[in-house]
Amino acid sequence: VMSATMNSSLTVTTTLKPCAKNWMNIWKQLISAPLGGASWILNAVLLAAILSNRRLRSKREYWLTMALAFADFSEGMASFIGAVYRLPFYYSETACYDYTTPIHCMVLPHNIIWRWSDTATAFMLVATALDRLIAVTNPTFYVVRAAIGMIVFVYGISLLCMLYAWIMPIQLQLAGVKLQAVCGTGGLIDKVYTQVIKYATGAMSAFSVLIHLFVAYKVRIYMRRMAAMTTFGDKPKISKRELKFTMTSLIKGLCTLVLDSSTRIYGVYAMVEEGITGVNPESGGLGSFLFAFNKMNGVLNVFVYAGGQKEV
């Protein structure tokens, strides 16, 4: 009895402090989940609409549209799954004490998809813009093989970027490092690599808009020439269908400038600012909402193409 009394008096009770809630992160997940889910579903609808119609899927310009829609579909899926996975950790009062391995974080479905789709969406925008440039300026060289080549190139580059992102997690795994189970990108992916990817994808998104604007200028000149050619009975080299699809792509490009390029470029600023000041604008400021709202670019896909192309 005396021994039991002494043992009970020496027992120390440890109470964990509640996890500090970052409401910006919580609201970011609450916004990302519905927008990501909407982008996921709507791009699936767009893909189904094209694939189910033999006349549409046989047109080369729709091949790149499908490739872009699949990239946005993947990005939306990753955003939805990631938000649903992270939200309980951010809201819980004890989850900040849960730790796991870097490899476990990397094999989560949303992390696998994100590493590929983050690059694929931006580079497919450039491929789509180049496709319209070739179709308008050199219609005789506009062949199916060129479209397939661009898709394979973009998807291949995105796959290499996805594989490169595994280098740091493997190094952390071998060093025995543990990470918070929420599996945020910050301590998992190399910061320099993340900054380069964000900057490159933001620049590519903006570059695709510049190409679209140049194409729009060429279309305006062509329309004037076409009016003169019709007067003399000459046959136009570019069909009205191609011109209309080009203008639809231009609208898509302008949406990208507002909803995608600006948020990606701000992402670079947020990460650089975090490294300099120790304050993370991405988690604690307006950047959280900008990073969440860029999913609207994928959501608008189906409306832009359905509104601009009657056959869709």
CSV table of C-alpha atoms in Angstrom, one decimal:
chain,number,residue,atom,x,y,z
A,1,VAL,CA,0.0,0.0,0.0
A,2,MET,CA,2.9,2.4,0.9
A,3,SER,CA,4.6,1.6,-2.4
A,4,ALA,CA,1.4,2.3,-4.4
A,5,THR,CA,0.9,5.6,-2.6
A,6,MET,CA,4.5,6.7,-3.3
A,7,ASN,CA,4.1,5.8,-7.0
A,8,SER,CA,0.9,7.7,-7.4
A,9,SER,CA,2.4,10.8,-5.8
A,10,LEU,CA,5.3,10.7,-8.3
A,11,THR,CA,2.9,10.5,-11.3
A,12,VAL,CA,3.2,13.6,-13.5
A,13,THR,CA,0.3,14.5,-15.7
A,14,THR,CA,1.2,16.3,-19.0
A,15,THR,CA,-1.4,18.5,-20.6
A,16,LEU,CA,-1.0,19.4,-24.2
A,17,LYS,CA,-1.7,23.0,-25.1
A,18,PRO,CA,-4.5,23.4,-27.8
A,19,CYS,CA,-3.2,23.9,-31.3
A,20,ALA,CA,-3.2,27.5,-32.4
A,21,LYS,CA,-5.8,27.9,-35.2
A,22,ASN,CA,-4.9,29.8,-38.3
A,23,TRP,CA,-8.3,31.0,-39.6
A,24,MET,CA,-6.8,32.1,-42.9
A,25,ASN,CA,-5.8,28.5,-43.6
A,26,ILE,CA,-9.2,27.2,-42.5
A,27,TRP,CA,-11.0,29.6,-44.7
A,28,LYS,CA,-8.7,28.8,-47.6
A,29,GLN,CA,-9.6,25.1,-47.3
A,30,LEU,CA,-13.3,26.0,-47.1
A,31,ILE,CA,-13.0,27.9,-50.3
A,32,SER,CA,-10.7,25.4,-52.1
A,33,ALA,CA,-13.0,22.4,-51.5
A,34,PRO,CA,-16.1,23.7,-53.4
A,35,LEU,CA,-14.1,25.5,-56.1
A,36,GLY,CA,-11.8,22.5,-56.6
A,37,GLY,CA,-14.8,20.2,-56.6
A,38,ALA,CA,-16.6,22.4,-59.2
A,39,SER,CA,-13.5,22.5,-61.4
A,40,TRP,CA,-13.1,18.7,-61.1
A,41,ILE,CA,-16.8,18.0,-62.0
A,42,LEU,CA,-17.2,20.7,-64.8
A,43,ASN,CA,-14.0,19.7,-66.6
A,44,ALA,CA,-15.1,16.1,-66.4
A,45,VAL,CA,-18.4,17.3,-68.1
A,46,LEU,CA,-16.4,19.1,-70.8
A,47,LEU,CA,-14.2,16.0,-71.4
A,48,ALA,CA,-17.3,13.8,-71.6
A,49,ALA,CA,-19.0,16.2,-74.0
A,50,ILE,CA,-16.0,16.1,-76.5
A,51,LEU,CA,-15.2,12.4,-76.1
A,52,SER,CA,-18.8,11.3,-76.6
A,53,ASN,CA,-19.1,13.1,-79.9
A,54,ARG,CA,-17.1,11.6,-82.7
A,55,ARG,CA,-17.3,14.8,-84.8
A,56,LEU,CA,-15.8,16.9,-82.0
A,57,ARG,CA,-13.0,14.5,-81.0
A,58,SER,CA,-11.9,14.1,-84.6
A,59,LYS,CA,-11.1,17.9,-84.8
A,60,ARG,CA,-7.5,18.6,-84.0
A,61,GLU,CA,-8.2,21.9,-82.1
A,62,TYR,CA,-10.2,19.9,-79.6
A,63,TRP,CA,-7.4,17.6,-78.8
A,64,LEU,CA,-5.5,20.4,-77.0
A,65,THR,CA,-8.8,21.5,-75.4
A,66,MET,CA,-9.2,18.0,-74.0
A,67,ALA,CA,-5.6,18.0,-72.8
A,68,LEU,CA,-6.0,21.3,-71.0
A,69,ALA,CA,-9.4,20.2,-69.6
A,70,PHE,CA,-7.7,17.0,-68.2
A,71,ALA,CA,-5.0,19.1,-66.6
A,72,ASP,CA,-7.6,21.4,-65.0
A,73,PHE,CA,-9.7,18.3,-64.0
A,74,SER,CA,-6.6,16.9,-62.2
A,75,GLU,CA,-5.9,20.2,-60.5
A,76,GLY,CA,-9.5,20.5,-59.3
A,77,MET,CA,-9.5,16.9,-58.0
A,78,ALA,CA,-6.2,17.5,-56.1
A,79,SER,CA,-7.5,20.8,-54.6
A,80,PHE,CA,-10.8,19.2,-53.5
A,81,ILE,CA,-9.1,16.1,-52.0
A,82,GLY,CA,-6.3,18.2,-50.4
A,83,ALA,CA,-8.8,20.6,-48.8
A,84,VAL,CA,-10.9,17.8,-47.4
A,85,TYR,CA,-7.8,16.1,-46.0
A,86,ARG,CA,-6.2,19.2,-44.5
A,87,LEU,CA,-9.3,20.9,-43.0
A,88,PRO,CA,-9.7,18.5,-40.0
A,89,PHE,CA,-6.0,19.0,-39.1
A,90,TYR,CA,-6.3,22.8,-39.2
A,91,TYR,CA,-9.5,22.8,-37.2
A,92,SER,CA,-8.4,20.2,-34.6
A,93,GLU,CA,-7.0,21.2,-31.2
A,94,THR,CA,-4.6,18.3,-31.0
A,95,ALA,CA,-3.7,17.4,-34.7
A,96,CYS,CA,-0.6,19.7,-34.7
A,97,TYR,CA,1.0,17.1,-32.4
A,98,ASP,CA,0.5,14.3,-35.0
A,99,TYR,CA,3.6,13.5,-37.1
A,100,THR,CA,4.3,11.2,-40.0
A,101,THR,CA,7.0,10.4,-42.5
A,102,PRO,CA,7.8,12.5,-45.7
A,103,ILE,CA,7.1,9.5,-47.9
A,104,HIS,CA,3.7,9.1,-46.4
A,105,CYS,CA,2.9,12.7,-47.2
A,106,MET,CA,4.2,12.3,-50.8
A,107,VAL,CA,2.0,9.3,-51.6
A,108,LEU,CA,-1.2,11.0,-50.6
A,109,PRO,CA,-3.4,11.2,-53.7
A,110,HIS,CA,-3.6,15.0,-53.8
A,111,ASN,CA,0.2,15.5,-53.4
A,112,ILE,CA,0.8,13.1,-56.3
A,113,ILE,CA,-1.6,14.8,-58.6
A,114,TRP,CA,-0.6,18.3,-57.5
A,115,ARG,CA,3.0,17.8,-58.4
A,116,TRP,CA,2.0,16.9,-62.0
A,117,SER,CA,-1.1,19.2,-62.6
A,118,ASP,CA,0.5,22.3,-61.2
A,119,THR,CA,2.9,22.4,-64.2
A,120,ALA,CA,0.6,20.8,-66.7
A,121,THR,CA,-2.1,23.4,-66.4
A,122,ALA,CA,0.2,26.4,-67.1
A,123,PHE,CA,2.2,24.8,-69.9
A,124,MET,CA,-1.0,23.5,-71.6
A,125,LEU,CA,-2.2,27.1,-71.8
A,126,VAL,CA,0.9,28.0,-73.7
A,127,ALA,CA,0.5,24.9,-76.0
A,128,THR,CA,-3.1,25.9,-76.7
A,129,ALA,CA,-2.1,29.5,-77.5
A,130,LEU,CA,0.7,28.2,-79.9
A,131,ASP,CA,-1.8,25.9,-81.5
A,132,ARG,CA,-4.0,28.9,-82.3
A,133,LEU,CA,-1.0,30.9,-83.5
A,134,ILE,CA,-0.1,28.1,-86.0
A,135,ALA,CA,-3.7,27.7,-87.1
A,136,VAL,CA,-4.0,31.4,-88.0
A,137,THR,CA,-0.6,32.3,-89.3
A,138,ASN,CA,0.4,29.0,-91.0
A,139,PRO,CA,-2.8,27.0,-91.7
A,140,THR,CA,-1.1,24.8,-94.2
A,141,PHE,CA,1.3,23.5,-91.5
A,142,TYR,CA,-1.5,23.0,-89.0
A,143,VAL,CA,-1.4,19.2,-88.7
A,144,VAL,CA,-2.6,16.7,-86.1
A,145,ARG,CA,0.9,15.5,-85.4
A,146,ALA,CA,1.9,19.0,-84.2
A,147,ALA,CA,-0.9,19.0,-81.6
A,148,ILE,CA,0.0,15.5,-80.4
A,149,GLY,CA,3.6,16.5,-80.2
A,150,MET,CA,2.8,19.5,-78.0
A,151,ILE,CA,0.6,17.4,-75.7
A,152,VAL,CA,3.3,14.7,-75.3
A,153,PHE,CA,5.9,17.4,-74.6
A,154,VAL,CA,3.9,19.2,-72.0
A,155,TYR,CA,2.8,16.1,-70.2
A,156,GLY,CA,6.3,14.7,-70.3
A,157,ILE,CA,7.8,17.9,-68.8
A,158,SER,CA,5.2,17.8,-66.1
A,159,LEU,CA,6.0,14.2,-65.3
A,160,LEU,CA,9.7,15.1,-64.9
A,161,CYS,CA,8.8,17.9,-62.6
A,162,MET,CA,6.7,15.6,-60.5
A,163,LEU,CA,9.6,13.1,-60.2
A,164,TYR,CA,12.1,15.8,-59.3
A,165,ALA,CA,9.8,17.0,-56.5
A,166,TRP,CA,10.5,13.6,-54.8
A,167,ILE,CA,14.2,14.3,-54.2
A,168,MET,CA,13.9,16.3,-51.0
A,169,PRO,CA,11.2,14.0,-49.4
A,170,ILE,CA,13.5,11.0,-50.0
A,171,GLN,CA,16.4,12.8,-48.4
A,172,LEU,CA,14.3,13.7,-45.4
A,173,GLN,CA,13.0,10.1,-45.2
A,174,LEU,CA,16.6,8.8,-45.2
A,175,ALA,CA,17.6,11.3,-42.5
A,176,GLY,CA,14.7,10.1,-40.3
A,177,VAL,CA,12.9,13.5,-40.3
A,178,LYS,CA,9.3,13.5,-39.2
A,179,LEU,CA,6.7,16.1,-40.5
A,180,GLN,CA,3.4,17.3,-39.3
A,181,ALA,CA,0.6,14.9,-40.5
A,182,VAL,CA,-1.2,17.8,-42.3
A,183,CYS,CA,1.6,17.3,-44.9
A,184,GLY,CA,1.9,21.0,-46.0
A,185,THR,CA,4.1,21.8,-48.9
A,186,GLY,CA,6.4,24.1,-46.9
A,187,GLY,CA,8.6,21.5,-45.2
A,188,LEU,CA,8.0,18.7,-47.7
A,189,ILE,CA,9.0,20.2,-51.1
A,190,ASP,CA,12.3,22.1,-51.7
A,191,LYS,CA,11.6,25.8,-51.4
A,192,VAL,CA,13.9,26.8,-54.3
A,193,TYR,CA,12.2,24.2,-56.6
A,194,THR,CA,8.8,25.4,-55.5
A,195,GLN,CA,9.7,29.1,-56.2
A,196,VAL,CA,11.1,28.2,-59.6
A,197,ILE,CA,8.0,26.2,-60.5
A,198,LYS,CA,5.6,28.9,-59.3
A,199,TYR,CA,7.5,31.6,-61.2
A,200,ALA,CA,7.8,29.5,-64.4
A,201,THR,CA,4.1,28.5,-64.4
A,202,GLY,CA,3.0,32.1,-63.6
A,203,ALA,CA,5.2,33.4,-66.4
A,204,MET,CA,3.9,30.7,-68.8
A,205,SER,CA,0.3,31.5,-68.0
A,206,ALA,CA,1.0,35.2,-68.7
A,207,PHE,CA,3.0,34.4,-71.9
A,208,SER,CA,0.0,32.4,-73.2
A,209,VAL,CA,-2.2,35.5,-72.9
A,210,LEU,CA,0.4,37.5,-74.8
A,211,ILE,CA,0.3,34.9,-77.6
A,212,HIS,CA,-3.5,35.0,-77.6
A,213,LEU,CA,-3.4,38.8,-77.9
A,214,PHE,CA,-1.0,38.6,-80.8
A,215,VAL,CA,-3.2,36.0,-82.5
A,216,ALA,CA,-6.3,38.3,-82.0
A,217,TYR,CA,-4.3,41.1,-83.7
A,218,LYS,CA,-3.5,38.7,-86.6
A,219,VAL,CA,-7.2,37.6,-86.8
A,220,ARG,CA,-8.3,41.3,-87.1
A,221,ILE,CA,-5.9,41.8,-90.0
A,222,TYR,CA,-7.0,38.6,-91.6
A,223,MET,CA,-10.6,39.5,-91.4
A,224,ARG,CA,-9.9,42.7,-93.3
A,225,ARG,CA,-8.1,40.8,-96.0
A,226,MET,CA,-10.8,38.2,-96.1
A,227,ALA,CA,-13.4,40.9,-96.8
A,228,ALA,CA,-11.3,42.0,-99.8
A,229,MET,CA,-10.7,38.5,-101.0
A,230,THR,CA,-14.4,37.8,-100.9
A,231,THR,CA,-14.9,40.8,-103.1
A,232,PHE,CA,-12.6,39.3,-105.8
A,233,GLY,CA,-14.0,35.8,-105.4
A,234,ASP,CA,-11.0,34.2,-103.7
A,235,LYS,CA,-11.4,31.4,-101.2
A,236,PRO,CA,-10.3,32.2,-97.6
A,237,LYS,CA,-7.4,30.1,-96.3
A,238,ILE,CA,-8.8,29.9,-92.7
A,239,SER,CA,-12.3,28.7,-92.0
A,240,LYS,CA,-14.8,30.6,-89.9
A,241,ARG,CA,-14.8,27.7,-87.5
A,242,GLU,CA,-11.1,28.1,-86.9
A,243,LEU,CA,-11.5,31.9,-86.4
A,244,LYS,CA,-14.3,31.4,-84.0
A,245,PHE,CA,-12.4,28.8,-82.0
A,246,THR,CA,-9.4,31.2,-81.9
A,247,MET,CA,-11.6,34.0,-80.3
A,248,THR,CA,-12.9,31.5,-77.8
A,249,SER,CA,-9.3,30.7,-76.9
A,250,LEU,CA,-8.6,34.4,-76.5
A,251,ILE,CA,-11.4,34.7,-74.0
A,252,LYS,CA,-10.0,31.7,-72.1
A,253,GLY,CA,-6.6,33.4,-72.1
A,254,LEU,CA,-8.0,36.6,-70.6
A,255,CYS,CA,-9.6,34.6,-67.8
A,256,THR,CA,-6.3,33.0,-67.2
A,257,LEU,CA,-4.5,36.4,-66.9
A,258,VAL,CA,-6.9,37.5,-64.2
A,259,LEU,CA,-7.5,34.3,-62.3
A,260,ASP,CA,-4.4,32.2,-62.8
A,261,SER,CA,-1.3,34.2,-63.8
A,262,SER,CA,-1.7,36.9,-61.1
A,263,THR,CA,-2.2,34.3,-58.3
A,264,ARG,CA,0.8,32.2,-59.4
A,265,ILE,CA,3.0,35.3,-59.5
A,266,TYR,CA,1.8,36.4,-56.1
A,267,GLY,CA,2.7,32.9,-54.9
A,268,VAL,CA,6.4,33.6,-55.7
A,269,TYR,CA,6.2,36.9,-53.8
A,270,ALA,CA,4.6,35.1,-50.8
A,271,MET,CA,7.4,32.5,-50.6
A,272,VAL,CA,10.2,35.1,-51.0
A,273,GLU,CA,8.6,37.3,-48.4
A,274,GLU,CA,8.4,34.4,-46.0
A,275,GLY,CA,12.1,33.7,-46.4
A,276,ILE,CA,13.0,37.4,-45.8
A,277,THR,CA,10.7,38.4,-43.0
A,278,GLY,CA,9.7,35.1,-41.5
A,279,VAL,CA,6.1,36.1,-42.0
A,280,ASN,CA,4.1,33.8,-44.4
A,281,PRO,CA,1.6,35.9,-46.5
A,282,GLU,CA,0.3,32.7,-48.0
A,283,SER,CA,-1.0,31.5,-44.7
A,284,GLY,CA,-1.8,34.7,-43.0
A,285,GLY,CA,-3.0,37.3,-45.5
A,286,LEU,CA,-4.8,38.0,-48.7
A,287,GLY,CA,-2.7,35.4,-50.5
A,288,SER,CA,-4.6,32.6,-49.0
A,289,PHE,CA,-7.8,33.7,-50.8
A,290,LEU,CA,-5.9,34.4,-54.1
A,291,PHE,CA,-4.4,30.9,-54.0
A,292,ALA,CA,-7.9,29.4,-53.4
A,293,PHE,CA,-9.7,31.5,-56.0
A,294,ASN,CA,-7.4,30.5,-58.9
A,295,LYS,CA,-9.5,27.4,-59.2
A,296,MET,CA,-12.1,29.6,-60.8
A,297,ASN,CA,-10.0,29.5,-64.0
A,298,GLY,CA,-10.7,25.8,-64.3
A,299,VAL,CA,-14.4,26.3,-63.4
A,300,LEU,CA,-14.9,28.7,-66.2
A,301,ASN,CA,-13.5,26.3,-68.8
A,302,VAL,CA,-16.8,24.6,-69.5
A,303,PHE,CA,-18.7,27.9,-69.7
A,304,VAL,CA,-16.2,29.6,-72.0
A,305,TYR,CA,-16.1,26.7,-74.5
A,306,ALA,CA,-19.8,25.9,-74.2
A,307,GLY,CA,-20.7,29.6,-74.6
A,308,GLY,CA,-18.3,30.2,-77.5
A,309,GLN,CA,-18.6,26.9,-79.4
A,310,LYS,CA,-22.2,25.8,-80.1
A,311,GLU,CA,-21.1,22.2,-81.0
A,312,VAL,CA,-19.8,21.8,-77.4
